[in-house]
Amino acid sequence: MATLDDAAQMALELPEVAEGEHHGHRTWSVAGKGFAWERPFSKADLKRFGDVTPPDGPILAVRVEDLGEKEAVLAAQPKAFFTIPHFDEYSAVLVQLKRVSKKALRDALIDGWLACAPPNLVEQHFKRR
């Protein structure tokens, strides 16, 4: 189980990440591009769930490289990662923090950072390792 504070700490450990706020919710970006953000459900989202109980607890949205990676992430960890109609055709997944391991969350945040960071920053990051 992970928390929003865990996600913040993990995101801020990545190079040149800034934490901000958008519509009253925490966001993390690199080079001005958001790669992770707190994503509570809107009224419209909740309505689309119909009779199905929506995932509870804090929800984090995280960018992925492309729709192929999105499908792979969703298939690999369906209990922690999911999507909703609002995210159709958008390269991001939703993470139910109370169901995700800290390792899987860290991996997702790194992948989101890689999807949004400028190539020269990515290259510098991997040279340091």
PDB file of C-alpha atoms in Angstrom, residues 9-104:
ATOM      1  CA  GLN A   9       8.667  11.543  -2.322  1.00  0.00           C
ATOM      2  CA  MET A  10       9.336   9.095  -5.171  1.00  0.00           C
ATOM      3  CA  ALA A  11       8.527  11.666  -7.851  1.00  0.00           C
ATOM      4  CA  LEU A  12      10.681  14.347  -6.270  1.00  0.00           C
ATOM      5  CA  GLU A  13      13.676  11.979  -6.183  1.00  0.00           C
ATOM      6  CA  LEU A  14      13.724  12.089  -9.999  1.00  0.00           C
ATOM      7  CA  PRO A  15      15.841  14.766 -11.724  1.00  0.00           C
ATOM      8  CA  GLU A  16      14.366  18.246 -12.175  1.00  0.00           C
ATOM      9  CA  VAL A  17      10.895  17.373 -10.923  1.00  0.00           C
ATOM     10  CA  ALA A  18       8.680  20.153  -9.653  1.00  0.00           C
ATOM     11  CA  GLU A  19       5.636  19.679  -7.463  1.00  0.00           C
ATOM     12  CA  GLY A  20       2.695  21.935  -8.104  1.00  0.00           C
ATOM     13  CA  GLU A  21      -1.048  22.176  -7.880  1.00  0.00           C
ATOM     14  CA  HIS A  22      -3.711  22.033 -10.569  1.00  0.00           C
ATOM     15  CA  HIS A  23      -7.393  22.482  -9.715  1.00  0.00           C
ATOM     16  CA  GLY A  24      -6.508  22.041  -6.061  1.00  0.00           C
ATOM     17  CA  HIS A  25      -4.720  18.721  -6.549  1.00  0.00           C
ATOM     18  CA  ARG A  26      -1.031  17.824  -6.347  1.00  0.00           C
ATOM     19  CA  THR A  27       0.896  17.400  -9.597  1.00  0.00           C
ATOM     20  CA  TRP A  28       4.462  16.475 -10.528  1.00  0.00           C
ATOM     21  CA  SER A  29       6.144  17.654 -13.705  1.00  0.00           C
ATOM     22  CA  VAL A  30       9.474  17.638 -15.510  1.00  0.00           C
ATOM     23  CA  ALA A  31      10.402  20.389 -17.981  1.00  0.00           C
ATOM     24  CA  GLY A  32       6.872  21.781 -17.655  1.00  0.00           C
ATOM     25  CA  LYS A  33       5.172  18.492 -18.575  1.00  0.00           C
ATOM     26  CA  GLY A  34       2.992  16.790 -16.005  1.00  0.00           C
ATOM     27  CA  PHE A  35       3.790  13.114 -15.592  1.00  0.00           C
ATOM     28  CA  ALA A  36       1.794  12.329 -12.430  1.00  0.00           C
ATOM     29  CA  TRP A  37      -1.119  13.970 -10.658  1.00  0.00           C
ATOM     30  CA  GLU A  38      -3.684  13.323  -7.981  1.00  0.00           C
ATOM     31  CA  ARG A  39      -6.882  12.379  -9.815  1.00  0.00           C
ATOM     32  CA  PRO A  40     -10.038  12.113  -7.723  1.00  0.00           C
ATOM     33  CA  PHE A  41     -13.146  11.074  -9.618  1.00  0.00           C
ATOM     34  CA  SER A  42     -15.429  13.786 -10.968  1.00  0.00           C
ATOM     35  CA  LYS A  43     -19.214  13.549 -10.697  1.00  0.00           C
ATOM     36  CA  ALA A  44     -19.283  12.485 -14.363  1.00  0.00           C
ATOM     37  CA  ASP A  45     -16.694   9.765 -13.683  1.00  0.00           C
ATOM     38  CA  LEU A  46     -18.758   8.427 -10.784  1.00  0.00           C
ATOM     39  CA  LYS A  47     -21.902   8.435 -12.900  1.00  0.00           C
ATOM     40  CA  ARG A  48     -20.135   6.349 -15.585  1.00  0.00           C
ATOM     41  CA  PHE A  49     -19.378   3.644 -13.011  1.00  0.00           C
ATOM     42  CA  GLY A  50     -23.135   3.060 -12.763  1.00  0.00           C
ATOM     43  CA  ASP A  51     -23.858   0.179 -10.379  1.00  0.00           C
ATOM     44  CA  VAL A  52     -20.169  -0.762 -10.136  1.00  0.00           C
ATOM     45  CA  THR A  53     -18.385   0.481  -7.021  1.00  0.00           C
ATOM     46  CA  PRO A  54     -15.508   2.747  -8.092  1.00  0.00           C
ATOM     47  CA  PRO A  55     -12.020   2.165  -6.722  1.00  0.00           C
ATOM     48  CA  ASP A  56     -11.706   3.913  -3.378  1.00  0.00           C
ATOM     49  CA  GLY A  57      -8.933   5.767  -1.656  1.00  0.00           C
ATOM     50  CA  PRO A  58      -6.484   8.160  -3.264  1.00  0.00           C
ATOM     51  CA  ILE A  59      -6.077   7.795  -7.030  1.00  0.00           C
ATOM     52  CA  LEU A  60      -2.983   8.878  -8.930  1.00  0.00           C
ATOM     53  CA  ALA A  61      -2.789   9.372 -12.703  1.00  0.00           C
ATOM     54  CA  VAL A  62       0.568   8.598 -14.309  1.00  0.00           C
ATOM     55  CA  ARG A  63       1.662   9.119 -17.905  1.00  0.00           C
ATOM     56  CA  VAL A  64       2.946   6.223 -19.988  1.00  0.00           C
ATOM     57  CA  GLU A  65       4.943   6.293 -23.236  1.00  0.00           C
ATOM     58  CA  ASP A  66       2.066   5.297 -25.521  1.00  0.00           C
ATOM     59  CA  LEU A  67      -1.202   3.358 -25.706  1.00  0.00           C
ATOM     60  CA  GLY A  68       0.679   0.080 -26.155  1.00  0.00           C
ATOM     61  CA  GLU A  69       2.492   0.586 -22.867  1.00  0.00           C
ATOM     62  CA  LYS A  70      -0.810   1.570 -21.261  1.00  0.00           C
ATOM     63  CA  GLU A  71      -2.368  -1.751 -22.269  1.00  0.00           C
ATOM     64  CA  ALA A  72       0.688  -3.645 -20.995  1.00  0.00           C
ATOM     65  CA  VAL A  73       0.582  -1.908 -17.604  1.00  0.00           C
ATOM     66  CA  LEU A  74      -3.159  -2.506 -17.262  1.00  0.00           C
ATOM     67  CA  ALA A  75      -2.749  -6.205 -18.119  1.00  0.00           C
ATOM     68  CA  ALA A  76       0.234  -6.709 -15.802  1.00  0.00           C
ATOM     69  CA  GLN A  77      -1.348  -5.294 -12.628  1.00  0.00           C
ATOM     70  CA  PRO A  78      -5.128  -5.072 -13.007  1.00  0.00           C
ATOM     71  CA  LYS A  79      -5.810  -4.811  -9.274  1.00  0.00           C
ATOM     72  CA  ALA A  80      -3.769  -1.630  -8.840  1.00  0.00           C
ATOM     73  CA  PHE A  81      -3.762  -0.001 -12.305  1.00  0.00           C
ATOM     74  CA  PHE A  82      -6.928   0.843 -14.222  1.00  0.00           C
ATOM     75  CA  THR A  83      -8.461   3.332 -16.603  1.00  0.00           C
ATOM     76  CA  ILE A  84     -11.783   5.088 -17.106  1.00  0.00           C
ATOM     77  CA  PRO A  85     -13.589   6.304 -20.243  1.00  0.00           C
ATOM     78  CA  HIS A  86     -12.247   9.844 -19.720  1.00  0.00           C
ATOM     79  CA  PHE A  87      -8.739   8.417 -20.314  1.00  0.00           C
ATOM     80  CA  ASP A  88      -9.626   6.538 -23.526  1.00  0.00           C
ATOM     81  CA  GLU A  89      -7.005   7.237 -26.206  1.00  0.00           C
ATOM     82  CA  TYR A  90      -4.839   9.061 -23.655  1.00  0.00           C
ATOM     83  CA  SER A  91      -1.418   7.722 -22.660  1.00  0.00           C
ATOM     84  CA  ALA A  92      -1.927   7.531 -18.904  1.00  0.00           C
ATOM     85  CA  VAL A  93      -3.089   5.020 -16.318  1.00  0.00           C
ATOM     86  CA  LEU A  94      -4.804   5.433 -12.980  1.00  0.00           C
ATOM     87  CA  VAL A  95      -3.319   3.923  -9.847  1.00  0.00           C
ATOM     88  CA  GLN A  96      -5.326   2.924  -6.796  1.00  0.00           C
ATOM     89  CA  LEU A  97      -2.713   3.746  -4.175  1.00  0.00           C
ATOM     90  CA  LYS A  98      -4.124   1.459  -1.497  1.00  0.00           C
ATOM     91  CA  ARG A  99      -3.645  -1.523  -3.832  1.00  0.00           C
ATOM     92  CA  VAL A 100      -0.267  -0.764  -5.431  1.00  0.00           C
ATOM     93  CA  SER A 101       3.074  -1.889  -4.055  1.00  0.00           C
ATOM     94  CA  LYS A 102       5.661   0.807  -3.487  1.00  0.00           C
ATOM     95  CA  LYS A 103       7.939  -0.878  -6.050  1.00  0.00           C
ATOM     96  CA  ALA A 104       5.218  -0.868  -8.726  1.00  0.00           C
TER      97      ALA A 104
END
